[in-house]
mmCIF file of C-alpha atoms (C1' of nucleotides) and ligand atoms in Angstrom:
data_model
loop_
_atom_site.group_PDB
_atom_site.id
_atom_site.type_symbol
_atom_site.label_atom_id
_atom_site.label_comp_id
_atom_site.label_asym_id
_atom_site.label_seq_id
_atom_site.Cartn_x
_atom_site.Cartn_y
_atom_site.Cartn_z
ATOM 1 C CA MET A 152 -1.841 -2.695 -2.185
ATOM 2 C CA LEU A 153 -4.270 -3.065 0.736
ATOM 3 C CA THR A 154 -2.134 -3.069 4.029
ATOM 4 C CA LYS A 155 -2.605 -5.895 6.506
ATOM 5 C CA LYS A 156 -4.030 -3.226 8.776
ATOM 6 C CA ALA A 157 -7.023 -2.665 6.388
ATOM 7 C CA LYS A 158 -7.414 -6.539 5.772
ATOM 8 C CA TYR A 159 -7.596 -7.212 9.202
ATOM 9 C CA GLY A 160 -9.919 -4.451 9.948
ATOM 10 C CA LEU A 161 -12.242 -5.459 7.120
ATOM 11 C CA LYS A 162 -12.453 -9.007 8.646
ATOM 12 C CA ALA A 163 -13.038 -7.763 12.069
ATOM 13 C CA MET A 164 -15.957 -5.650 10.660
ATOM 14 C CA VAL A 165 -17.536 -8.493 9.059
ATOM 15 C CA HIS A 166 -17.167 -10.489 12.189
ATOM 16 C CA LEU A 167 -19.124 -7.750 14.147
ATOM 17 C CA ALA A 168 -21.533 -7.653 11.442
ATOM 18 C CA GLY A 169 -22.387 -11.384 12.125
ATOM 19 C CA VAL A 170 -22.959 -10.952 15.898
ATOM 20 C CA ARG A 171 -26.593 -10.159 17.166
ATOM 21 C CA PRO A 172 -27.299 -6.417 17.344
ATOM 22 C CA GLY A 173 -26.949 -5.146 20.748
ATOM 23 C CA GLU A 174 -24.380 -7.706 21.645
ATOM 24 C CA THR A 175 -20.581 -7.379 21.801
ATOM 25 C CA ALA A 176 -17.748 -9.495 20.611
ATOM 26 C CA LEU A 177 -14.344 -9.619 22.474
ATOM 27 C CA VAL A 178 -11.226 -8.787 20.670
ATOM 28 C CA ALA A 179 -9.617 -12.114 21.783
ATOM 29 C CA ASP A 180 -12.413 -13.930 19.955
ATOM 30 C CA ILE A 181 -12.386 -11.804 16.854
ATOM 31 C CA ALA A 182 -8.717 -12.257 16.728
ATOM 32 C CA ALA A 183 -8.803 -15.979 17.330
ATOM 33 C CA SER A 184 -11.522 -16.675 14.793
ATOM 34 C CA ASN A 185 -9.980 -14.608 12.093
ATOM 35 C CA GLN A 186 -6.216 -15.504 12.934
ATOM 36 C CA ILE A 187 -5.225 -11.949 13.439
ATOM 37 C CA PRO A 188 -2.388 -10.955 15.979
ATOM 38 C CA LYS A 189 -4.179 -9.757 18.937
ATOM 39 C CA LYS A 190 -2.399 -6.584 19.832
ATOM 40 C CA PHE A 191 -2.526 -5.396 16.127
ATOM 41 C CA LEU A 192 -6.142 -5.851 16.145
ATOM 42 C CA ASP A 193 -6.256 -3.932 19.326
ATOM 43 C CA ALA A 194 -4.890 -0.987 17.628
ATOM 44 C CA ILE A 195 -6.939 -1.469 14.442
ATOM 45 C CA LEU A 196 -10.212 -1.413 16.590
ATOM 46 C CA GLY A 197 -9.009 1.433 18.411
ATOM 47 C CA GLU A 198 -8.698 3.557 15.015
ATOM 48 C CA LEU A 199 -12.124 2.227 14.132
ATOM 49 C CA ARG A 200 -13.560 3.534 17.067
ATOM 50 C CA ASN A 201 -11.891 6.922 16.986
ATOM 51 C CA ALA A 202 -13.230 7.105 13.318
ATOM 52 C CA GLY A 203 -16.858 6.376 14.784
ATOM 53 C CA PHE A 204 -17.240 2.857 13.175
ATOM 54 C CA VAL A 205 -17.514 0.921 16.347
ATOM 55 C CA HIS A 206 -18.228 1.214 19.948
ATOM 56 C CA SER A 207 -16.272 -0.183 22.726
ATOM 57 C CA LYS A 208 -17.127 -1.277 26.393
ATOM 58 C CA LYS A 209 -14.612 -2.455 29.065
ATOM 59 C CA GLY A 210 -15.013 -4.825 31.644
ATOM 60 C CA LYS A 211 -16.879 -8.016 31.973
ATOM 61 C CA GLY A 212 -19.243 -8.342 29.469
ATOM 62 C CA GLY A 213 -17.551 -5.595 27.374
ATOM 63 C CA GLY A 214 -16.134 -5.870 23.989
ATOM 64 C CA TYR A 215 -16.877 -4.150 20.377
ATOM 65 C CA MET A 216 -20.000 -3.532 18.423
ATOM 66 C CA LEU A 217 -20.892 -1.841 15.301
ATOM 67 C CA ALA A 218 -21.891 1.929 15.790
ATOM 68 C CA ARG A 219 -24.479 1.744 12.779
ATOM 69 C CA PRO A 220 -26.133 -1.153 10.989
ATOM 70 C CA PRO A 221 -23.906 -2.711 8.662
ATOM 71 C CA SER A 222 -26.242 -1.898 5.653
ATOM 72 C CA ASP A 223 -25.427 1.901 6.504
ATOM 73 C CA ILE A 224 -21.494 1.295 6.464
ATOM 74 C CA GLY A 225 -19.673 1.437 3.187
ATOM 75 C CA VAL A 226 -16.620 -1.038 2.430
ATOM 76 C CA GLY A 227 -14.824 1.972 0.976
ATOM 77 C CA ASN A 228 -14.953 4.221 4.030
ATOM 78 C CA ILE A 229 -13.804 1.269 6.144
ATOM 79 C CA VAL A 230 -10.590 1.164 4.077
ATOM 80 C CA ARG A 231 -10.139 4.804 3.805
ATOM 81 C CA ALA A 232 -10.104 4.996 7.613
ATOM 82 C CA LEU A 233 -7.425 2.528 7.782
ATOM 83 C CA ASP A 234 -5.460 2.829 4.721
ATOM 84 C CA GLY A 235 -6.077 6.286 3.547
ATOM 85 C CA PRO A 236 -7.475 7.349 0.229
ATOM 86 C CA LEU A 237 -8.752 4.912 -2.341
ATOM 87 C CA ALA A 238 -6.913 6.583 -5.074
ATOM 88 C CA PRO A 239 -3.698 4.831 -6.212
ATOM 89 C CA ILE A 240 -1.957 8.193 -5.802
ATOM 90 C CA GLN A 241 -2.661 10.890 -3.724
ATOM 91 C CA CYS A 242 -3.011 13.529 -6.587
ATOM 92 C CA ALA A 243 -6.025 11.322 -7.758
ATOM 93 C CA SER A 244 -7.847 11.480 -4.288
ATOM 94 C CA LYS A 245 -10.964 13.714 -3.431
ATOM 95 C CA THR A 246 -10.975 13.054 0.087
ATOM 96 C CA VAL A 247 -7.282 13.434 0.975
ATOM 97 C CA TYR A 248 -5.993 15.213 -2.199
ATOM 98 C CA ARG A 249 -2.487 16.408 -2.156
ATOM 99 C CA ARG A 250 -0.521 18.076 -4.675
ATOM 100 C CA CYS A 251 2.518 16.256 -6.571
ATOM 101 C CA ASP A 252 5.670 18.334 -5.887
ATOM 102 C CA ASP A 253 7.139 16.792 -9.164
ATOM 103 C CA CYS A 254 4.579 17.298 -12.043
ATOM 104 C CA THR A 255 4.282 21.013 -12.965
ATOM 105 C CA ASP A 256 1.087 20.882 -14.730
ATOM 106 C CA GLU A 257 -1.335 18.581 -12.935
ATOM 107 C CA THR A 258 -3.998 18.819 -15.233
ATOM 108 C CA ARG A 259 -1.751 17.312 -18.021
ATOM 109 C CA CYS A 260 -0.074 14.804 -16.019
ATOM 110 C CA ALA A 261 -0.641 11.317 -17.864
ATOM 111 C CA VAL A 262 -0.090 9.460 -14.605
ATOM 112 C CA ARG A 263 -2.661 11.407 -12.708
ATOM 113 C CA LEU A 264 -5.179 11.097 -15.418
ATOM 114 C CA VAL A 265 -5.168 7.230 -15.638
ATOM 115 C CA MET A 266 -5.101 6.957 -11.976
ATOM 116 C CA LEU A 267 -8.173 9.326 -11.696
ATOM 117 C CA ARG A 268 -10.072 6.541 -13.827
ATOM 118 C CA ALA A 269 -8.561 3.824 -11.630
ATOM 119 C CA ARG A 270 -9.747 5.429 -8.413
ATOM 120 C CA GLU A 271 -13.127 5.908 -9.994
ATOM 121 C CA ALA A 272 -13.274 2.233 -10.763
ATOM 122 C CA ILE A 273 -12.117 1.291 -7.401
ATOM 123 C CA ALA A 274 -14.529 3.755 -5.752
ATOM 124 C CA GLU A 275 -17.448 2.415 -7.870
ATOM 125 C CA VAL A 276 -16.922 -0.998 -6.478
ATOM 126 C CA LEU A 277 -15.916 -0.341 -2.956
ATOM 127 C CA ASP A 278 -18.339 2.578 -2.035
ATOM 128 C CA LYS A 279 -21.340 0.588 -3.758
ATOM 129 C CA THR A 280 -20.769 -2.291 -1.558
ATOM 130 C CA SER A 281 -21.924 -2.227 2.144
ATOM 131 C CA LEU A 282 -20.636 -4.262 4.988
ATOM 132 C CA GLU A 283 -23.775 -6.339 4.846
ATOM 133 C CA GLN A 284 -23.375 -6.969 1.300
ATOM 134 C CA MET A 285 -19.791 -8.013 1.739
ATOM 135 C CA ARG A 286 -20.651 -10.229 4.634
ATOM 136 C CA GLU A 287 -23.373 -12.027 2.575
ATOM 137 C CA LEU A 288 -21.046 -12.339 -0.340
ATOM 138 C CA GLY A 289 -18.759 -14.587 2.105
ATOM 139 C CA GLU A 290 -21.734 -16.514 3.225
ATOM 140 C CA SER A 291 -23.087 -17.687 -0.110
ATOM 141 C CA GLY A 292 -19.485 -17.947 -1.252
ATOM 142 C CA ASP A 293 -20.392 -17.489 -4.977
ATOM 143 C CA GLY A 294 -17.702 -14.849 -5.550
ATOM 144 C CA VAL A 295 -16.971 -13.794 -9.077
ATOM 145 C CA ARG A 296 -19.392 -15.709 -11.135
ATOM 146 C CA SER A 297 -22.287 -12.999 -10.684
ATOM 147 C CA LEU A 298 -20.234 -10.225 -11.852
ATOM 148 C CA VAL A 299 -19.898 -7.846 -14.760
ATOM 149 C CA GLY A 300 -19.186 -10.613 -17.116
ATOM 150 C CA GLY A 301 -18.479 -10.433 -20.859
ATOM 151 C CA LYS A 302 -15.395 -11.180 -22.705
ATOM 152 C CA ALA A 303 -13.493 -8.070 -21.702
ATOM 153 C CA ALA A 304 -13.931 -8.808 -18.162
ATOM 154 C CA ARG A 305 -12.689 -12.459 -18.315
ATOM 155 C CA GLN A 306 -9.705 -11.474 -20.261
ATOM 156 C CA ALA A 307 -8.833 -8.788 -17.890
ATOM 157 C CA MET A 308 -9.224 -11.265 -15.014
ATOM 158 C CA ASP A 309 -6.856 -13.753 -16.749
ATOM 159 C CA MET A 310 -3.939 -11.227 -16.130
ATOM 160 C CA ALA A 311 -4.596 -9.177 -12.870
ATOM 161 C CA MET B 1411 -1.493 2.932 -3.128
ATOM 162 C CA LEU B 1412 0.972 3.126 -6.020
ATOM 163 C CA THR B 1413 4.499 3.612 -4.755
ATOM 164 C CA LYS B 1414 6.520 6.205 -6.018
ATOM 165 C CA LYS B 1415 8.555 3.698 -7.793
ATOM 166 C CA ALA B 1416 5.681 2.918 -10.042
ATOM 167 C CA LYS B 1417 4.744 6.448 -10.442
ATOM 168 C CA TYR B 1418 8.316 7.578 -11.413
ATOM 169 C CA GLY B 1419 8.552 4.324 -13.697
ATOM 170 C CA LEU B 1420 5.467 5.410 -15.336
ATOM 171 C CA LYS B 1421 6.366 9.075 -16.031
ATOM 172 C CA ALA B 1422 9.571 7.867 -17.461
ATOM 173 C CA MET B 1423 7.793 5.482 -19.768
ATOM 174 C CA VAL B 1424 5.529 8.271 -20.940
ATOM 175 C CA HIS B 1425 8.622 10.470 -21.495
ATOM 176 C CA LEU B 1426 10.233 7.602 -23.664
ATOM 177 C CA ALA B 1427 6.912 7.133 -25.480
ATOM 178 C CA GLY B 1428 7.322 10.959 -26.536
ATOM 179 C CA VAL B 1429 10.769 10.705 -28.051
ATOM 180 C CA ARG B 1430 11.062 9.668 -31.924
ATOM 181 C CA PRO B 1431 11.253 6.375 -32.640
ATOM 182 C CA GLY B 1432 14.799 4.781 -32.853
ATOM 183 C CA GLU B 1433 16.106 7.615 -30.788
ATOM 184 C CA THR B 1434 16.978 7.649 -27.164
ATOM 185 C CA ALA B 1435 16.536 9.493 -23.997
ATOM 186 C CA LEU B 1436 19.165 10.095 -21.119
ATOM 187 C CA VAL B 1437 18.316 8.930 -17.724
ATOM 188 C CA ALA B 1438 19.643 12.474 -16.573
ATOM 189 C CA ASP B 1439 17.139 14.247 -19.042
ATOM 190 C CA ILE B 1440 14.363 12.114 -17.997
ATOM 191 C CA ALA B 1441 14.951 12.827 -14.299
ATOM 192 C CA ALA B 1442 15.271 16.512 -14.719
ATOM 193 C CA SER B 1443 12.166 17.018 -16.987
ATOM 194 C CA ASN B 1444 9.881 14.972 -14.641
ATOM 195 C CA GLN B 1445 11.791 16.068 -11.308
ATOM 196 C CA ILE B 1446 12.677 12.349 -10.396
ATOM 197 C CA PRO B 1447 15.673 11.695 -8.161
ATOM 198 C CA LYS B 1448 18.280 10.445 -10.585
ATOM 199 C CA LYS B 1449 19.557 7.470 -8.699
ATOM 200 C CA PHE B 1450 16.215 6.092 -7.973
ATOM 201 C CA LEU B 1451 15.300 6.192 -11.755
ATOM 202 C CA ASP B 1452 18.438 4.485 -12.559
ATOM 203 C CA ALA B 1453 17.283 1.656 -10.503
ATOM 204 C CA ILE B 1454 13.856 1.886 -11.717
ATOM 205 C CA LEU B 1455 14.676 1.819 -15.563
ATOM 206 C CA GLY B 1456 17.170 -0.947 -14.502
ATOM 207 C CA GLU B 1457 14.132 -3.096 -13.452
ATOM 208 C CA LEU B 1458 12.105 -2.180 -16.629
ATOM 209 C CA ARG B 1459 15.010 -3.253 -18.768
ATOM 210 C CA ASN B 1460 15.110 -6.659 -17.005
ATOM 211 C CA ALA B 1461 11.520 -6.874 -17.517
ATOM 212 C CA GLY B 1462 12.027 -6.367 -21.233
ATOM 213 C CA PHE B 1463 10.027 -2.900 -21.408
ATOM 214 C CA VAL B 1464 12.969 -0.878 -22.490
ATOM 215 C CA HIS B 1465 16.420 -1.342 -24.135
ATOM 216 C CA SER B 1466 19.615 0.540 -22.985
ATOM 217 C CA LYS B 1467 22.758 1.462 -24.587
ATOM 218 C CA LYS B 1468 25.857 2.868 -22.991
ATOM 219 C CA GLY B 1469 28.426 5.608 -23.743
ATOM 220 C CA LYS B 1470 28.072 8.641 -25.933
ATOM 221 C CA GLY B 1471 24.755 8.708 -27.733
ATOM 222 C CA GLY B 1472 23.409 6.013 -25.514
ATOM 223 C CA GLY B 1473 20.402 6.114 -23.257
ATOM 224 C CA TYR B 1474 16.972 4.387 -22.974
ATOM 225 C CA MET B 1475 14.342 3.416 -25.599
ATOM 226 C CA LEU B 1476 11.248 1.496 -25.481
ATOM 227 C CA ALA B 1477 11.530 -2.186 -26.510
ATOM 228 C CA ARG B 1478 8.095 -2.181 -28.466
ATOM 229 C CA PRO B 1479 5.793 0.415 -29.791
ATOM 230 C CA PRO B 1480 4.110 2.338 -27.108
ATOM 231 C CA SER B 1481 0.712 1.075 -28.437
ATOM 232 C CA ASP B 1482 1.839 -2.518 -27.685
ATOM 233 C CA ILE B 1483 2.653 -1.790 -23.910
ATOM 234 C CA GLY B 1484 -0.068 -1.935 -21.354
ATOM 235 C CA VAL B 1485 -0.112 0.392 -18.555
ATOM 236 C CA GLY B 1486 -1.079 -2.513 -16.215
ATOM 237 C CA ASN B 1487 2.021 -4.412 -17.131
ATOM 238 C CA ILE B 1488 4.255 -1.748 -16.330
ATOM 239 C CA VAL B 1489 2.770 -1.131 -12.794
ATOM 240 C CA ARG B 1490 2.878 -4.996 -12.360
ATOM 241 C CA ALA B 1491 6.599 -5.016 -13.113
ATOM 242 C CA LEU B 1492 7.314 -2.484 -10.633
ATOM 243 C CA ASP B 1493 4.708 -2.606 -7.741
ATOM 244 C CA GLY B 1494 3.778 -6.194 -8.255
ATOM 245 C CA PRO B 1495 0.147 -7.373 -8.873
ATOM 246 C CA LEU B 1496 -2.623 -4.863 -9.540
ATOM 247 C CA ALA B 1497 -4.903 -6.751 -6.965
ATOM 248 C CA PRO B 1498 -5.321 -5.058 -3.659
ATOM 249 C CA ILE B 1499 -4.548 -8.243 -1.924
ATOM 250 C CA GLN B 1500 -2.615 -11.100 -3.194
ATOM 251 C CA CYS B 1501 -5.226 -13.839 -2.708
ATOM 252 C CA ALA B 1502 -7.238 -11.829 -5.482
ATOM 253 C CA SER B 1503 -4.401 -11.819 -7.962
ATOM 254 C CA LYS B 1504 -4.183 -13.891 -11.008
ATOM 255 C CA THR B 1505 -0.732 -13.232 -11.908
ATOM 256 C CA VAL B 1506 0.882 -13.642 -8.534
ATOM 257 C CA TYR B 1507 -1.542 -15.186 -6.646
ATOM 258 C CA ARG B 1508 -0.723 -16.334 -3.182
ATOM 259 C CA ARG B 1509 -2.714 -17.780 -0.435
ATOM 260 C CA CYS B 1510 -3.825 -16.055 2.678
ATOM 261 C CA ASP B 1511 -2.353 -18.014 5.807
ATOM 262 C CA ASP B 1512 -5.102 -16.365 7.988
ATOM 263 C CA CYS B 1513 -8.389 -17.284 6.109
ATOM 264 C CA THR B 1514 -9.397 -21.005 6.344
ATOM 265 C CA ASP B 1515 -11.776 -21.076 3.452
ATOM 266 C CA GLU B 1516 -10.677 -18.830 0.659
ATOM 267 C CA THR B 1517 -13.959 -19.242 -1.500
ATOM 268 C CA ARG B 1518 -16.043 -17.895 1.410
ATOM 269 C CA CYS B 1519 -13.590 -15.108 2.632
ATOM 270 C CA ALA B 1520 -15.653 -11.778 2.197
ATOM 271 C CA VAL B 1521 -12.638 -9.909 2.171
ATOM 272 C CA ARG B 1522 -11.288 -11.518 -0.922
ATOM 273 C CA LEU B 1523 -14.671 -11.777 -2.769
ATOM 274 C CA VAL B 1524 -14.863 -7.855 -2.448
ATOM 275 C CA MET B 1525 -11.389 -7.566 -3.592
ATOM 276 C CA LEU B 1526 -11.713 -9.998 -6.649
ATOM 277 C CA ARG B 1527 -14.329 -7.362 -7.734
ATOM 278 C CA ALA B 1528 -12.028 -4.367 -7.274
ATOM 279 C CA ARG B 1529 -9.042 -6.314 -9.056
ATOM 280 C CA GLU B 1530 -11.098 -6.514 -12.020
ATOM 281 C CA ALA B 1531 -12.240 -2.854 -11.819
ATOM 282 C CA ILE B 1532 -8.609 -1.817 -11.796
ATOM 283 C CA ALA B 1533 -7.422 -4.444 -14.290
ATOM 284 C CA GLU B 1534 -10.360 -3.140 -16.687
ATOM 285 C CA VAL B 1535 -8.836 0.370 -16.702
ATOM 286 C CA LEU B 1536 -5.051 -0.280 -16.421
ATOM 287 C CA ASP B 1537 -4.945 -3.266 -18.908
ATOM 288 C CA LYS B 1538 -7.325 -1.497 -21.468
ATOM 289 C CA THR B 1539 -5.084 1.425 -21.635
ATOM 290 C CA SER B 1540 -1.910 1.511 -23.630
ATOM 291 C CA LEU B 1541 1.165 3.654 -22.858
ATOM 292 C CA GLU B 1542 0.350 5.419 -26.110
ATOM 293 C CA GLN B 1543 -3.269 6.166 -24.863
ATOM 294 C CA MET B 1544 -1.815 7.233 -21.748
ATOM 295 C CA ARG B 1545 0.423 9.706 -23.244
ATOM 296 C CA GLU B 1546 -2.386 11.113 -25.397
ATOM 297 C CA LEU B 1547 -4.207 11.802 -22.243
ATOM 298 C CA GLY B 1548 -1.805 13.961 -21.008
ATOM 299 C CA GLU B 1549 -1.273 15.822 -24.200
ATOM 300 C CA SER B 1550 -5.058 16.756 -24.720
ATOM 301 C CA GLY B 1551 -5.304 17.336 -20.734
ATOM 302 C CA ASP B 1552 -8.949 16.722 -20.691
ATOM 303 C CA GLY B 1553 -8.980 13.917 -18.065
ATOM 304 C CA VAL B 1554 -12.001 12.861 -16.488
ATOM 305 C CA ARG B 1555 -14.580 14.750 -18.435
ATOM 306 C CA SER B 1556 -14.965 12.001 -21.269
ATOM 307 C CA LEU B 1557 -15.402 9.261 -18.691
ATOM 308 C CA VAL B 1558 -18.018 6.888 -17.818
ATOM 309 C CA GLY B 1559 -20.399 9.460 -16.612
ATOM 310 C CA GLY B 1560 -23.716 9.118 -14.948
ATOM 311 C CA LYS B 1561 -24.896 10.106 -11.563
ATOM 312 C CA ALA B 1562 -23.345 6.904 -9.902
ATOM 313 C CA ALA B 1563 -19.994 7.796 -11.311
ATOM 314 C CA ARG B 1564 -20.217 11.277 -10.099
ATOM 315 C CA GLN B 1565 -21.284 10.415 -6.689
ATOM 316 C CA ALA B 1566 -18.314 7.793 -6.344
ATOM 317 C CA MET B 1567 -16.025 10.618 -7.571
ATOM 318 C CA ASP B 1568 -17.377 12.913 -4.946
ATOM 319 C CA MET B 1569 -15.718 10.715 -2.008
ATOM 320 C CA ALA B 1570 -12.804 8.825 -3.430
ATOM 321 C "C1'" DA C 900 -17.176 0.405 50.325
ATOM 322 C "C1'" DC C 901 -13.494 -2.503 48.602
ATOM 323 C "C1'" DA C 902 -10.874 -6.090 46.078
ATOM 324 C "C1'" DA C 903 -10.444 -8.902 42.349
ATOM 325 C "C1'" DA C 904 -11.012 -10.193 37.597
ATOM 326 C "C1'" DG C 905 -12.038 -9.131 32.863
ATOM 327 C "C1'" DT C 906 -11.234 -6.047 29.157
ATOM 328 C "C1'" DT C 907 -9.813 -2.202 26.392
ATOM 329 C "C1'" DG C 908 -6.203 1.380 25.686
ATOM 330 C "C1'" DA C 909 -1.464 3.560 25.211
ATOM 331 C "C1'" DC C 910 3.357 3.398 24.988
ATOM 332 C "C1'" DT C 911 7.736 0.902 23.586
ATOM 333 C "C1'" DA C 912 10.590 -1.830 20.571
ATOM 334 C "C1'" DG C 913 12.433 -4.903 16.958
ATOM 335 C "C1'" DA C 914 12.266 -6.782 12.147
ATOM 336 C "C1'" DT C 915 11.198 -5.623 7.504
ATOM 337 C "C1'" DT C 916 10.036 -2.750 3.335
ATOM 338 C "C1'" DT C 917 10.446 1.732 0.853
ATOM 339 C "C1'" DA C 918 12.535 6.048 -0.665
ATOM 340 C "C1'" DT C 919 16.825 8.362 -1.462
ATOM 341 C "C1'" DA C 920 21.857 9.551 -1.756
ATOM 342 C "C1'" DG C 921 27.022 8.609 -2.642
ATOM 343 C "C1'" DA C 922 31.000 6.401 -4.615
ATOM 344 C "C1'" DG C 923 32.686 3.998 -7.579
ATOM 345 C "C1'" DT C 924 32.792 0.256 -11.974
ATOM 346 C "C1'" DA C 925 31.988 -0.960 -16.808
ATOM 347 C "C1'" DA C 926 30.889 -0.391 -21.443
ATOM 348 C "C1'" DA C 927 30.852 2.109 -25.584
ATOM 349 C "C1'" DA C 928 32.034 6.163 -28.890
ATOM 350 C "C1'" DT C 929 35.411 9.273 -30.441
ATOM 351 C "C1'" DA D 268 42.918 7.661 -23.871
ATOM 352 C "C1'" DT D 269 39.289 10.434 -22.767
ATOM 353 C "C1'" DT D 270 34.745 11.219 -22.442
ATOM 354 C "C1'" DT D 271 30.297 9.795 -21.911
ATOM 355 C "C1'" DT D 272 26.913 7.379 -20.356
ATOM 356 C "C1'" DA D 273 24.706 3.035 -18.117
ATOM 357 C "C1'" DC D 274 25.139 -0.068 -13.955
ATOM 358 C "C1'" DT D 275 26.442 -1.768 -9.050
ATOM 359 C "C1'" DC D 276 27.088 -1.950 -4.178
ATOM 360 C "C1'" DT D 277 26.695 0.319 0.106
ATOM 361 C "C1'" DA D 278 24.294 3.326 3.488
ATOM 362 C "C1'" DT D 279 20.558 6.121 5.636
ATOM 363 C "C1'" DA D 280 15.787 7.751 7.113
ATOM 364 C "C1'" DA D 281 11.147 6.777 7.165
ATOM 365 C "C1'" DA D 282 6.962 3.803 7.003
ATOM 366 C "C1'" DT D 283 4.845 -1.053 8.040
ATOM 367 C "C1'" DC D 284 3.976 -5.123 10.606
ATOM 368 C "C1'" DT D 285 4.160 -7.518 14.954
ATOM 369 C "C1'" DA D 286 5.068 -8.620 19.986
ATOM 370 C "C1'" DG D 287 5.363 -7.177 24.939
ATOM 371 C "C1'" DT D 288 4.300 -4.437 29.096
ATOM 372 C "C1'" DC D 289 1.844 -1.929 31.751
ATOM 373 C "C1'" DA D 290 -2.151 1.506 32.559
ATOM 374 C "C1'" DA D 291 -7.229 2.540 32.833
ATOM 375 C "C1'" DC D 292 -11.772 1.251 33.153
ATOM 376 C "C1'" DT D 293 -16.215 -1.657 34.386
ATOM 377 C "C1'" DT D 294 -18.526 -5.196 36.146
ATOM 378 C "C1'" DT D 295 -19.023 -8.569 40.070
ATOM 379 C "C1'" DG D 296 -18.448 -10.805 44.533
ATOM 380 C "C1'" DT D 297 -18.048 -9.915 49.459
HETATM 381 S S1 LIG E 110 0.210 15.169 -10.755
HETATM 382 FE FE1 LIG E 110 0.372 13.476 -9.339
HETATM 383 S S2 LIG E 110 1.426 12.008 -10.642
HETATM 384 FE FE2 LIG E 110 1.553 13.903 -11.884
HETATM 385 S S1 LIG E 111 -8.504 -15.301 1.663
HETATM 386 FE FE1 LIG E 111 -7.014 -13.742 1.318
HETATM 387 S S2 LIG E 111 -8.125 -12.213 2.721
HETATM 388 FE FE2 LIG E 111 -9.116 -14.011 2.909
#
DNA sequence: ACAAAGTTGACTAGATTTATAGAGTAAAAT
DNA sequence: ATTTTACTCTATAAATCTAGTCAACTTTGT
């Protein structure tokens, strides 16, 4: 489950992707537009700055701006910066792999092997989507219609 | 991120899928074999019983057994019973949908639209895998090798 | 140069969920 | 009745989410 930190962070990044390049957005404005608790957003944008996704400027005319064009920022990496690895379980992560203390033989752990597949599926979606694409999704508002399609997908959707 | 509850629950279910049909397994044994805190496992199996996945029997010769053949139990549904919806965010869930208080227009929320895709990808993996298949995965121990394949998948793997 | 206002940044604190342990209760078999 | 096992209830430590207070920096006006 995505934490609120990541959810708010993503919303803020989408907001920042919407301002004209070179201009900044105030934390107060981002918070108000997206109904995010301002103080929490302060902390979140701080982390995103430390991670190199955004730049900040203090004082009048200050605020936040993206450090790179939104087409260069992967959604998956934003989530990683805020919530940690995409993998549902750490032993299935490549970026922040950590051994499971329980589980004697990792290579035969059924849980891990299934979750490796899940991680791959998640990464396939999140790493293939740029911040720009994500923002466009919201603008056109179509959503799922234009997706993989097929009976299997629709069936899976009915129970997720 | 999958909680330890779900992780332990899945391991226990795999264990139960391994006992001969009609026989039972003791909580103490499952806990010892899989290095799970016994009391925690007690609670987890209790939830799985309430959810109808397993049956229990008290007294000598008692223990737990699967309520249905492992080929009839979807991994996704086990996770849902223990950790709640598969969707990374509740507004993207079909089973336990809940509106986001922030976000005025759900149909145009970029975060939700991306996470709908992520949910679909996760469900595609977890709902298509039965407990039996999951257990077989662990036995043959091959893991990722036999997966989707292709450059894209390998690339995504390198950073998840 | 100086003060004032605007804005990010850091530090603390309370409420809620997660992870684990302990002690004891209830049911079933012998 | 005794033993074996699942079940319940309570309690503690960590992580998450949110708010409040104050410090640090940057521009602007005088
Ligand atoms: S190795 Fe991580 S769950 Fe088994
Ligand atoms: S509607 Fe749920 S994140 Fe926007």
